[in-house]
Amino acid sequence: MSEAHTLDQRDEKLREIRDELLSLTQSPLYEYRTQNNYFPVVGQGNHYATFMFIGEAPGKNEAQTGRPFCGAAGKILDKLLESVHIKREDVYITNIVKDRPQNNRDPEPEEIELYAPFLDRQIEIIRPKIIVTLGRFSMAYIMKRFGLEYELKPISVLHGTIHTSGSLVSFPVTIIPMYHPAASIYNTTTREQLFKDFQILKQFIET
Ligand code: URA
């Protein structure tokens, strides 16, 4: 085990989050999870990642496996990462809402409110340098959370732009909103834009 691991116990703190999510009976999505034998999707990847990707909420494949972005949108995310030579195992991938909303509907504000503190803790534990938000829900939440609400605009305007966090966090973070990969499944224009926008990430890759 590396010295960093023994010092900051990231694995243990992230495991605590997983355990709390597993027994989150007050969630409006808890019953749906248990009735369908779904898992909460906590997050996956490198606990020392430079890049953290934040989506919206798990879909069916994700809820069945407990792994984020492992369905159709995940395949696109894999290709996007590959296109800029970032390895999936080097980044951390999670969502704001950790349980699958019924039939992939949009998350409700109270669901975001309930699950967001878990995301906040994941960010504090992993301390990524770059947060890439995927879709409008994580963009809006993260921009507001990091004191950038005055820069908030529709995702059609902000996709692929770079924002430096205000003084609300104890470490500097760069926030880059991107379209959600699912929005590009049937829309080639959005898909081309996503691939273009991902090029921005290259400048932040640490060698
Ligand atoms: N869409 C998301 O927002 N997150 C996932 O994990 C999968 C699909």
Tab-separated table of N, CA and C in Angstrom, residues 55-176:
chain	number	residue	atom	x	y	z
A	55	GLY	N	-22.022	12.152	-14.136
A	55	GLY	CA	-23.234	12.043	-14.946
A	55	GLY	C	-24.460	12.378	-14.126
A	56	GLU	N	-25.585	11.870	-14.611
A	56	GLU	CA	-26.874	12.246	-14.030
A	56	GLU	C	-27.349	11.195	-13.010
A	57	ALA	N	-27.657	10.017	-13.496
A	57	ALA	CA	-28.179	8.945	-12.650
A	57	ALA	C	-27.992	7.632	-13.396
A	58	PRO	N	-27.933	6.522	-12.663
A	58	PRO	CA	-27.744	5.239	-13.339
A	58	PRO	C	-28.926	4.877	-14.235
A	59	GLY	N	-28.651	4.222	-15.342
A	59	GLY	CA	-29.689	3.612	-16.164
A	59	GLY	C	-29.845	2.151	-15.734
A	60	LYS	N	-30.552	1.375	-16.538
A	60	LYS	CA	-30.842	-0.011	-16.165
A	60	LYS	C	-29.567	-0.866	-16.043
A	61	ASN	N	-28.705	-0.780	-17.060
A	61	ASN	CA	-27.466	-1.590	-17.022
A	61	ASN	C	-26.638	-1.269	-15.791
A	62	GLU	N	-26.582	0.036	-15.491
A	62	GLU	CA	-25.770	0.478	-14.358
A	62	GLU	C	-26.358	-0.032	-13.042
A	63	ALA	N	-27.695	0.078	-12.920
A	63	ALA	CA	-28.343	-0.359	-11.680
A	63	ALA	C	-28.240	-1.870	-11.510
A	64	GLN	N	-28.201	-2.586	-12.626
A	64	GLN	CA	-28.097	-4.056	-12.536
A	64	GLN	C	-26.693	-4.508	-12.133
A	65	THR	N	-25.710	-3.699	-12.489
A	65	THR	CA	-24.316	-4.112	-12.230
A	65	THR	C	-23.658	-3.323	-11.101
A	66	GLY	N	-24.212	-2.151	-10.779
A	66	GLY	CA	-23.581	-1.283	-9.781
A	66	GLY	C	-22.425	-0.484	-10.351
A	67	ARG	N	-22.272	-0.484	-11.687
A	67	ARG	CA	-21.139	0.241	-12.307
A	67	ARG	C	-21.653	1.404	-13.154
A	68	PRO	N	-21.039	2.585	-13.032
A	68	PRO	CA	-21.521	3.728	-13.813
A	68	PRO	C	-21.166	3.585	-15.297
A	69	PHE	N	-21.983	4.151	-16.120
A	69	PHE	CA	-21.714	4.243	-17.555
A	69	PHE	C	-21.211	2.923	-18.149
A	70	CYS	N	-22.023	1.868	-18.010
A	70	CYS	CA	-21.633	0.588	-18.610
A	70	CYS	C	-22.617	0.167	-19.710
A	71	GLY	N	-23.591	1.042	-20.053
A	71	GLY	CA	-24.536	0.738	-21.127
A	71	GLY	C	-24.175	1.513	-22.389
A	72	ALA	N	-25.211	1.894	-23.145
A	72	ALA	CA	-24.984	2.564	-24.441
A	72	ALA	C	-24.238	3.897	-24.273
A	73	ALA	N	-24.638	4.682	-23.275
A	73	ALA	CA	-23.952	5.973	-23.051
A	73	ALA	C	-22.505	5.725	-22.616
A	74	GLY	N	-22.308	4.641	-21.857
A	74	GLY	CA	-20.956	4.298	-21.394
A	74	GLY	C	-20.026	3.940	-22.538
A	75	LYS	N	-20.596	3.276	-23.558
A	75	LYS	CA	-19.770	2.908	-24.722
A	75	LYS	C	-19.270	4.172	-25.411
A	76	ILE	N	-20.139	5.182	-25.478
A	76	ILE	CA	-19.717	6.452	-26.090
A	76	ILE	C	-18.663	7.121	-25.203
A	77	LEU	N	-18.900	7.098	-23.898
A	77	LEU	CA	-17.907	7.695	-22.994
A	77	LEU	C	-16.546	6.998	-23.158
A	78	ASP	N	-16.565	5.691	-23.281
A	78	ASP	CA	-15.305	4.949	-23.491
A	78	ASP	C	-14.587	5.444	-24.745
A	79	LYS	N	-15.361	5.648	-25.822
A	79	LYS	CA	-14.753	6.108	-27.084
A	79	LYS	C	-14.219	7.530	-26.935
A	80	LEU	N	-14.965	8.357	-26.204
A	80	LEU	CA	-14.526	9.744	-25.988
A	80	LEU	C	-13.202	9.757	-25.229
A	81	LEU	N	-13.117	8.933	-24.191
A	81	LEU	CA	-11.879	8.881	-23.397
A	81	LEU	C	-10.723	8.388	-24.261
A	82	GLU	N	-11.018	7.333	-25.021
A	82	GLU	CA	-9.996	6.770	-25.910
A	82	GLU	C	-9.480	7.818	-26.900
A	83	SER	N	-10.394	8.660	-27.381
A	83	SER	CA	-10.032	9.647	-28.410
A	83	SER	C	-9.030	10.676	-27.904
A	84	VAL	N	-8.962	10.831	-26.572
A	84	VAL	CA	-7.975	11.786	-26.023
A	84	VAL	C	-6.909	11.047	-25.187
A	85	HIS	N	-6.849	9.745	-25.408
A	85	HIS	CA	-5.825	8.906	-24.763
A	85	HIS	C	-5.869	8.982	-23.243
A	86	ILE	N	-7.085	9.014	-22.723
A	86	ILE	CA	-7.249	8.926	-21.268
A	86	ILE	C	-7.797	7.533	-20.972
A	87	LYS	N	-7.152	6.834	-20.032
A	87	LYS	CA	-7.609	5.479	-19.714
A	87	LYS	C	-8.750	5.547	-18.710
A	88	ARG	N	-9.776	4.762	-18.965
A	88	ARG	CA	-10.936	4.782	-18.063
A	88	ARG	C	-10.517	4.463	-16.624
A	89	GLU	N	-9.564	3.572	-16.456
A	89	GLU	CA	-9.174	3.189	-15.085
A	89	GLU	C	-8.392	4.294	-14.367
A	90	ASP	N	-7.960	5.305	-15.109
A	90	ASP	CA	-7.233	6.411	-14.471
A	90	ASP	C	-8.159	7.507	-13.957
A	91	VAL	N	-9.417	7.511	-14.380
A	91	VAL	CA	-10.347	8.576	-13.977
A	91	VAL	C	-11.343	8.021	-12.966
A	92	TYR	N	-12.109	8.912	-12.355
A	92	TYR	CA	-13.183	8.459	-11.468
A	92	TYR	C	-14.502	8.881	-12.100
A	93	ILE	N	-15.439	7.951	-12.163
A	93	ILE	CA	-16.721	8.217	-12.828
A	93	ILE	C	-17.860	7.991	-11.835
A	94	THR	N	-18.733	8.972	-11.735
A	94	THR	CA	-19.869	8.814	-10.832
A	94	THR	C	-21.060	9.612	-11.371
A	95	ASN	N	-22.106	9.706	-10.572
A	95	ASN	CA	-23.321	10.454	-10.939
A	95	ASN	C	-23.759	11.298	-9.751
A	96	ILE	N	-24.677	12.243	-9.992
A	96	ILE	CA	-25.222	12.958	-8.834
A	96	ILE	C	-26.162	12.018	-8.092
A	97	VAL	N	-27.136	11.473	-8.809
A	97	VAL	CA	-28.126	10.597	-8.188
A	97	VAL	C	-27.590	9.167	-8.290
A	98	LYS	N	-27.603	8.454	-7.185
A	98	LYS	CA	-26.901	7.160	-7.141
A	98	LYS	C	-27.812	5.958	-7.379
A	99	ASP	N	-29.124	6.178	-7.417
A	99	ASP	CA	-30.044	5.085	-7.727
A	99	ASP	C	-30.785	5.390	-9.021
A	100	ARG	N	-31.224	4.332	-9.687
A	100	ARG	CA	-31.907	4.511	-10.980
A	100	ARG	C	-33.301	5.097	-10.784
A	101	PRO	N	-33.585	6.246	-11.422
A	101	PRO	CA	-34.970	6.739	-11.413
A	101	PRO	C	-35.825	5.851	-12.324
A	102	GLN	N	-37.095	5.711	-11.971
A	102	GLN	CA	-37.996	4.841	-12.723
A	102	GLN	C	-37.958	5.191	-14.214
A	103	ASN	N	-37.772	4.173	-15.029
A	103	ASN	CA	-37.780	4.318	-16.489
A	103	ASN	C	-36.903	5.450	-17.009
A	104	ASN	N	-35.806	5.688	-16.337
A	104	ASN	CA	-34.817	6.708	-16.757
A	104	ASN	C	-35.379	8.121	-16.826
A	105	ARG	N	-36.422	8.396	-16.036
A	105	ARG	CA	-36.932	9.780	-16.036
A	105	ARG	C	-35.868	10.706	-15.443
A	106	ASP	N	-36.066	12.017	-15.673
A	106	ASP	CA	-35.144	13.000	-15.097
A	106	ASP	C	-35.187	12.913	-13.577
A	107	PRO	N	-34.055	13.164	-12.925
A	107	PRO	CA	-34.101	13.170	-11.458
A	107	PRO	C	-34.936	14.331	-10.934
A	108	GLU	N	-35.640	14.093	-9.836
A	108	GLU	CA	-36.430	15.144	-9.185
A	108	GLU	C	-35.488	16.007	-8.329
A	109	PRO	N	-35.850	17.292	-8.133
A	109	PRO	CA	-34.990	18.156	-7.303
A	109	PRO	C	-34.713	17.566	-5.921
A	110	GLU	N	-35.736	16.916	-5.324
A	110	GLU	CA	-35.505	16.367	-3.971
A	110	GLU	C	-34.574	15.158	-4.005
A	111	GLU	N	-34.522	14.458	-5.145
A	111	GLU	CA	-33.568	13.345	-5.264
A	111	GLU	C	-32.145	13.902	-5.376
A	112	ILE	N	-31.998	14.957	-6.148
A	112	ILE	CA	-30.674	15.590	-6.259
A	112	ILE	C	-30.235	16.087	-4.877
A	113	GLU	N	-31.180	16.688	-4.159
A	113	GLU	CA	-30.863	17.213	-2.821
A	113	GLU	C	-30.431	16.092	-1.865
A	114	LEU	N	-31.088	14.949	-1.973
A	114	LEU	CA	-30.781	13.833	-1.081
A	114	LEU	C	-29.413	13.213	-1.387
A	115	TYR	N	-29.116	13.054	-2.684
A	115	TYR	CA	-27.893	12.329	-3.061
A	115	TYR	C	-26.663	13.241	-3.191
A	116	ALA	N	-26.878	14.528	-3.427
A	116	ALA	CA	-25.735	15.415	-3.695
A	116	ALA	C	-24.700	15.442	-2.564
A	117	PRO	N	-25.107	15.377	-1.280
A	117	PRO	CA	-24.072	15.372	-0.238
A	117	PRO	C	-23.092	14.197	-0.358
A	118	PHE	N	-23.548	13.072	-0.932
A	118	PHE	CA	-22.634	11.943	-1.142
A	118	PHE	C	-21.609	12.311	-2.218
A	119	LEU	N	-22.094	12.986	-3.257
A	119	LEU	CA	-21.180	13.440	-4.311
A	119	LEU	C	-20.184	14.454	-3.746
A	120	ASP	N	-20.678	15.374	-2.933
A	120	ASP	CA	-19.783	16.373	-2.313
A	120	ASP	C	-18.657	15.667	-1.557
A	121	ARG	N	-19.027	14.627	-0.806
A	121	ARG	CA	-18.012	13.897	-0.034
A	121	ARG	C	-17.032	13.180	-0.961
A	122	GLN	N	-17.534	12.621	-2.049
A	122	GLN	CA	-16.628	11.950	-2.998
A	122	GLN	C	-15.622	12.950	-3.575
A	123	ILE	N	-16.095	14.157	-3.859
A	123	ILE	CA	-15.201	15.177	-4.412
A	123	ILE	C	-14.144	15.562	-3.366
A	124	GLU	N	-14.577	15.731	-2.122
A	124	GLU	CA	-13.645	16.096	-1.042
A	124	GLU	C	-12.599	15.001	-0.818
A	125	ILE	N	-13.022	13.748	-0.960
A	125	ILE	CA	-12.104	12.620	-0.716
A	125	ILE	C	-11.111	12.489	-1.878
A	126	ILE	N	-11.616	12.532	-3.089
A	126	ILE	CA	-10.769	12.276	-4.270
A	126	ILE	C	-9.980	13.520	-4.680
A	127	ARG	N	-10.526	14.673	-4.411
A	127	ARG	CA	-9.879	15.955	-4.718
A	127	ARG	C	-9.386	16.029	-6.173
A	128	PRO	N	-10.297	15.844	-7.129
A	128	PRO	CA	-9.865	15.889	-8.533
A	128	PRO	C	-9.444	17.310	-8.922
A	129	LYS	N	-8.564	17.398	-9.902
A	129	LYS	CA	-8.195	18.728	-10.407
A	129	LYS	C	-9.218	19.211	-11.419
A	130	ILE	N	-9.768	18.252	-12.156
A	130	ILE	CA	-10.722	18.598	-13.215
A	130	ILE	C	-12.024	17.840	-12.970
A	131	ILE	N	-13.132	18.579	-12.957
A	131	ILE	CA	-14.441	17.924	-12.904
A	131	ILE	C	-15.116	18.138	-14.247
A	132	VAL	N	-15.436	17.040	-14.912
A	132	VAL	CA	-16.158	17.117	-16.184
A	132	VAL	C	-17.605	16.727	-15.887
A	133	THR	N	-18.514	17.661	-16.080
A	133	THR	CA	-19.923	17.353	-15.855
A	133	THR	C	-20.525	16.869	-17.174
A	134	LEU	N	-21.332	15.821	-17.086
A	134	LEU	CA	-21.952	15.244	-18.275
A	134	LEU	C	-23.449	15.493	-18.194
A	135	GLY	N	-23.924	16.437	-18.982
A	135	GLY	CA	-25.351	16.749	-18.979
A	135	GLY	C	-25.683	17.942	-18.108
A	136	ARG	N	-26.943	18.408	-18.261
A	136	ARG	CA	-27.319	19.681	-17.626
A	136	ARG	C	-27.513	19.566	-16.126
A	137	PHE	N	-27.902	18.385	-15.629
A	137	PHE	CA	-28.163	18.287	-14.189
A	137	PHE	C	-26.868	18.398	-13.379
A	138	SER	N	-25.854	17.657	-13.792
A	138	SER	CA	-24.600	17.741	-13.020
A	138	SER	C	-23.923	19.091	-13.279
A	139	MET	N	-24.071	19.649	-14.491
A	139	MET	CA	-23.511	20.980	-14.752
A	139	MET	C	-24.107	21.989	-13.772
A	140	ALA	N	-25.434	22.023	-13.687
A	140	ALA	CA	-26.098	23.022	-12.833
A	140	ALA	C	-25.702	22.822	-11.376
A	141	TYR	N	-25.705	21.560	-10.929
A	141	TYR	CA	-25.387	21.335	-9.514
A	141	TYR	C	-23.946	21.738	-9.200
A	142	ILE	N	-23.017	21.292	-10.018
A	142	ILE	CA	-21.595	21.541	-9.716
A	142	ILE	C	-21.249	23.028	-9.848
A	143	MET	N	-21.782	23.689	-10.866
A	143	MET	CA	-21.492	25.128	-11.017
A	143	MET	C	-21.991	25.887	-9.784
A	144	LYS	N	-23.191	25.561	-9.326
A	144	LYS	CA	-23.742	26.249	-8.141
A	144	LYS	C	-22.928	25.889	-6.903
A	145	ARG	N	-22.603	24.623	-6.781
A	145	ARG	CA	-21.885	24.136	-5.588
A	145	ARG	C	-20.512	24.806	-5.458
A	146	PHE	N	-19.910	25.133	-6.593
A	146	PHE	CA	-18.574	25.717	-6.583
A	146	PHE	C	-18.593	27.229	-6.778
A	147	GLY	N	-19.731	27.836	-6.483
A	147	GLY	CA	-19.819	29.301	-6.494
A	147	GLY	C	-19.782	29.922	-7.874
A	148	LEU	N	-20.179	29.168	-8.879
A	148	LEU	CA	-20.111	29.675	-10.253
A	148	LEU	C	-21.510	29.873	-10.853
A	149	GLU	N	-22.510	30.068	-9.980
A	149	GLU	CA	-23.871	30.180	-10.514
A	149	GLU	C	-24.019	31.376	-11.447
A	150	TYR	N	-23.217	32.403	-11.221
A	150	TYR	CA	-23.315	33.584	-12.090
A	150	TYR	C	-22.804	33.293	-13.503
A	151	GLU	N	-22.075	32.181	-13.677
A	151	GLU	CA	-21.594	31.810	-15.020
A	151	GLU	C	-22.519	30.794	-15.690
A	152	LEU	N	-23.550	30.369	-14.936
A	152	LEU	CA	-24.429	29.308	-15.442
A	152	LEU	C	-25.276	29.784	-16.626
A	153	LYS	N	-25.246	28.998	-17.686
A	153	LYS	CA	-26.053	29.266	-18.893
A	153	LYS	C	-26.527	27.907	-19.408
A	154	PRO	N	-27.387	27.890	-20.412
A	154	PRO	CA	-27.804	26.574	-20.934
A	154	PRO	C	-26.598	25.765	-21.427
A	155	ILE	N	-26.734	24.461	-21.374
A	155	ILE	CA	-25.618	23.589	-21.770
A	155	ILE	C	-25.241	23.790	-23.240
A	156	SER	N	-26.218	24.227	-24.049
A	156	SER	CA	-25.921	24.492	-25.464
A	156	SER	C	-24.925	25.643	-25.612
A	157	VAL	N	-24.791	26.448	-24.571
A	157	VAL	CA	-23.830	27.556	-24.578
A	157	VAL	C	-22.538	27.143	-23.853
A	158	LEU	N	-22.666	26.460	-22.734
A	158	LEU	CA	-21.499	26.197	-21.874
A	158	LEU	C	-20.690	24.947	-22.220
A	159	HIS	N	-21.256	24.063	-23.073
A	159	HIS	CA	-20.518	22.818	-23.340
A	159	HIS	C	-19.109	23.134	-23.855
A	160	GLY	N	-18.147	22.417	-23.317
A	160	GLY	CA	-16.773	22.584	-23.793
A	160	GLY	C	-16.081	23.855	-23.315
A	161	THR	N	-16.603	24.493	-22.271
A	161	THR	CA	-15.937	25.692	-21.747
A	161	THR	C	-15.264	25.372	-20.408
A	162	ILE	N	-14.287	26.195	-20.062
A	162	ILE	CA	-13.464	25.915	-18.876
A	162	ILE	C	-13.763	26.943	-17.794
A	163	HIS	N	-14.036	26.476	-16.576
A	163	HIS	CA	-14.379	27.376	-15.461
A	163	HIS	C	-13.503	27.053	-14.265
A	164	THR	N	-12.992	28.078	-13.634
A	164	THR	CA	-12.168	27.858	-12.448
A	164	THR	C	-13.018	28.137	-11.228
A	165	SER	N	-12.948	27.212	-10.263
A	165	SER	CA	-13.851	27.330	-9.121
A	165	SER	C	-13.520	28.542	-8.264
A	166	GLY	N	-14.550	29.071	-7.605
A	166	GLY	CA	-14.367	30.168	-6.671
A	166	GLY	C	-13.696	29.664	-5.403
A	167	SER	N	-13.885	30.365	-4.327
A	167	SER	CA	-13.127	30.048	-3.109
A	167	SER	C	-13.891	29.115	-2.173
A	168	LEU	N	-14.929	28.455	-2.665
A	168	LEU	CA	-15.758	27.656	-1.769
A	168	LEU	C	-15.151	26.322	-1.363
A	169	VAL	N	-14.148	25.877	-2.108
A	169	VAL	CA	-13.546	24.588	-1.767
A	169	VAL	C	-12.115	24.776	-1.312
A	170	SER	N	-11.608	23.743	-0.640
A	170	SER	CA	-10.279	23.863	-0.047
A	170	SER	C	-9.158	23.575	-1.036
A	171	PHE	N	-9.507	23.284	-2.279
A	171	PHE	CA	-8.475	23.009	-3.288
A	171	PHE	C	-8.994	23.541	-4.626
A	172	PRO	N	-8.098	23.933	-5.522
A	172	PRO	CA	-8.575	24.497	-6.800
A	172	PRO	C	-9.134	23.430	-7.730
A	173	VAL	N	-10.240	23.730	-8.352
A	173	VAL	CA	-10.873	22.786	-9.281
A	173	VAL	C	-11.235	23.515	-10.566
A	174	THR	N	-10.991	22.834	-11.670
A	174	THR	CA	-11.436	23.342	-12.962
A	174	THR	C	-12.669	22.541	-13.358
A	175	ILE	N	-13.700	23.256	-13.773
A	175	ILE	CA	-14.961	22.591	-14.117
A	175	ILE	C	-15.219	22.746	-15.620
A	176	ILE	N	-15.483	21.620	-16.264
A	176	ILE	CA	-15.714	21.657	-17.714
A	176	ILE	C	-17.045	20.956	-18.014
